[in-house]
Amino acid sequence: MSYDPLVSPAVDSSTPAPDTYWHATSQPTSFEALDGAHDTDFLIIGGGYTGLSAALELTEKQSGRVTLIDSHSMGFGCAGRNAGFVLSGSGRLGPLALAKKFGPATARAIQNEYDEAVTQLLQHIETYDIACDVAPGPYYKLAHTAGQARSQTNSLDQLAGQFGSQATALDRHALQQQLSVKGFYGATVQPGYGLNPLKLADGLACAARDSGAQLFGQTPALKLDHNQAGYTVWTPTGRINATKVLIASNAYSSKQFHPCIDSRQFPVQSSILVTEPLSDGELASIGLNAPATMMDTRMMKYYYRLLPDNRILFGGRGEVTGKAASAGKARLFNAMVSSFPVLNHKPVSHFWSGWVSVSLDSLPRVYFDHTQNLGYAMGYCGAGVSFANFAGRRLAQQAMGDTDLPDIPLYTSPLPRYPLAGLRRLGLRALYAWARVAERV
Ligand SMILES: Cc1cc2nc3c(=O)[nH]c(=O)nc-3n(C[C@H](O)[C@H](O)[C@H](O)COP(=O)(O)OP(=O)(O)OC[C@H]3O[C@@H](n4cnc5c(N)ncnc54)[C@H](O)[C@@H]3O)c2cc1C
């Protein structure tokens, strides 16, 4: 059975690599397990973008000894399973929703961080020479109703004026001329990027190792004991004494790991299929002949892109439990065919699922408690390729005592606790039942 954070006690280090297109087509660097006793100044738990970029920031600033452990392998979680969209944003609140909730100045400050996250990611890729197939190309946000198309068009001026957005609108006709995708009423289009997420994680891991961090794979943190000197963290074959601990285990955190994160994020499954490569005729008939990323405006979004070897990657919400994960394949395939009918008989080469970390108020958090010498960054709600990488840096800065961070709720408040956390999956089932009718997903 695949890992289910609300059921399984912990990620099983001995399971094979996830069955993704990314893992099938590249071989990430492996890191040995920790054996015996180990001392460090900063211990990072989790080897995805958050943890790896925190490690890089700490080593670059020569802040002390830096150790990172992952239950399985670097990129085992979302970092090696995502769709590779590089988006300026995280959580589920767009700039206008942020402005409504926090006022224009705070919304702008949050958006600045999201924009800077994209810039920093591209800089990391360049500085560390990470070959992760970055493909610039348009990012289409596809309106699934006429009302959504109108509201997209109506908000363009505000988004440009207040948030520097470069999006332009396409009406239904213009969209059809650019992209033969069925069932949409218009779109906005702006610059975007796609990349290979596992190669990115591997590149960050090698950069962190080369700059002096010690990385261990197959090393789950089983228990954290707080003591006068800091923490003792127990692993199956060793123990680590650390002054400060940074939790970067995201939705892959087990159900009862530490009170600072337990019941404060909800692991929700997202699934992806990848087709066999499209022929030139198929590409021409769907209007795609260059890299592009697409996402629709549904609450239960579908997202898709053309991969460099001309396959379609198509993703959307997964099933409620890990046990049911494979049941989503047919639903995703049907959704793909309703957008691109010509792919009706296209064979699927890969299908997989991953857990995204959803916060109660739809905002991610990067929060370090100096009284406990313990912090975390998570709650990206499925949008973390750029922001998790940035959040790791912000978490490291907080752990080093940097007080010069923007004064925004992302950094100043902890993740809110879910009331009735035990009923989260019941609520999710109800939401999916509603979406099946209201959004035809
Ligand atoms: C199917 C899917 C598609 C997505 N597509 C996109 C996209 O296109 N664009 C985008 O911006 N975002 C996307 N996301 C979200 C994005 O991938 C995540 O937000 C991001 O990768 C989070 O990185 P992370 O480092 O915080 O966590 P993760 O990459 O999930 O890493 C957490 C790590 O912690 C480890 N771990 C857990 N518990 C322990 C423990 N006790 N001890 C040691 N290690 C532990 C796990 O093994 C795991 O490797 C997608 C996610 C999924 C699942």
XYZ file of C-alpha atoms and ligand atoms in Angstrom, residues 3 10-11 44-52 69-87 89-90 219-222 248-254 257 268-272 295 303 316 352-357 377-378 380-389, ligand 1:
124
model
C 2.131 5.829 2.129
C 5.839 6.752 8.930
C 7.309 6.781 5.424
C 16.605 19.684 9.004
C 13.942 16.970 8.765
C 12.824 16.392 5.168
C 14.723 16.427 1.869
C 12.334 18.261 -0.455
C 12.759 21.835 -1.719
C 12.044 23.356 1.706
C 14.645 21.329 3.545
C 17.272 21.398 0.812
C 17.761 13.689 6.999
C 15.023 12.199 4.843
C 12.952 9.118 5.612
C 13.503 7.788 2.134
C 15.451 9.739 -0.507
C 15.834 13.377 -1.531
C 12.739 14.246 -3.568
C 10.727 11.275 -2.276
C 7.828 13.584 -1.316
C 6.157 16.225 -3.453
C 9.483 17.543 -4.715
C 9.990 14.462 -6.891
C 6.339 13.975 -7.838
C 5.008 17.364 -8.881
C 4.103 18.711 -12.300
C 7.012 21.132 -12.462
C 4.983 24.323 -12.915
C 6.918 27.339 -11.655
C 4.241 29.723 -10.426
C 2.123 32.171 -5.720
C 1.450 29.647 -3.018
C 16.802 8.088 7.924
C 13.389 8.864 9.371
C 13.169 11.043 12.465
C 11.114 8.856 14.770
C 10.448 20.361 6.410
C 8.425 17.165 6.142
C 5.378 18.886 4.573
C 2.361 16.652 3.920
C 4.584 13.593 4.384
C 4.768 14.277 8.147
C 3.237 11.417 10.053
C 5.002 13.851 14.795
C -4.568 15.876 0.384
C -3.755 13.723 -2.606
C -2.977 15.076 -6.080
C -2.476 12.714 -9.027
C -0.760 12.885 -12.377
C -4.435 25.228 -15.343
C -3.343 21.249 -14.618
C -5.743 16.974 -10.805
C 1.217 8.436 -9.711
C -0.003 10.381 -6.713
C 1.484 12.587 -4.012
C 0.349 14.358 -0.854
C 0.055 18.133 -0.749
C -0.086 20.044 2.529
C 7.592 25.592 6.757
C 4.603 23.948 5.062
C 1.697 25.359 0.383
C -1.636 23.829 -0.748
C -0.104 22.239 -3.844
C 1.828 25.310 -5.038
C 5.375 25.039 -3.797
C 7.915 24.527 -6.563
C 9.084 28.118 -6.287
C 7.755 29.030 -2.852
C 8.926 25.952 -0.889
C 12.417 26.657 -2.180
C 1.017 15.574 -7.804
C 1.560 16.915 -7.377
C 1.720 17.937 -8.310
C 2.218 19.192 -7.922
N 2.468 20.119 -8.892
C 3.011 21.315 -8.538
C 3.377 22.252 -9.539
O 3.314 21.975 -10.737
N 3.841 23.459 -9.146
C 3.973 23.788 -7.813
O 4.352 24.923 -7.501
N 3.717 22.874 -6.844
C 3.259 21.644 -7.176
N 3.026 20.696 -6.211
C 3.374 21.015 -4.808
C 4.890 21.022 -4.569
O 5.458 19.881 -5.149
C 5.157 21.055 -3.054
O 4.537 22.182 -2.488
C 6.644 21.114 -2.730
O 7.351 20.120 -3.392
C 6.839 20.976 -1.221
O 8.205 20.746 -0.951
P 8.664 20.341 0.485
O 10.130 20.287 0.461
O 8.059 21.247 1.495
O 8.036 18.919 0.786
P 8.254 17.493 0.124
O 8.895 17.601 -1.200
O 6.939 16.787 0.207
O 9.320 16.790 1.077
C 9.036 16.317 2.360
C 10.055 15.232 2.675
O 10.002 14.946 4.080
C 10.347 13.592 4.251
N 9.896 13.180 5.590
C 8.620 13.098 6.048
N 8.614 12.706 7.340
C 9.914 12.566 7.709
C 10.572 12.172 8.923
N 9.887 11.870 10.013
N 11.917 12.106 8.935
C 12.644 12.428 7.836
N 12.077 12.805 6.660
C 10.729 12.875 6.602
C 9.658 12.868 3.099
O 10.258 11.620 2.804
C 9.793 13.902 1.970
O 10.878 13.600 1.111
C 2.530 19.436 -6.558
C 2.392 18.414 -5.619
C 1.919 17.148 -6.021
C 1.795 16.044 -5.013
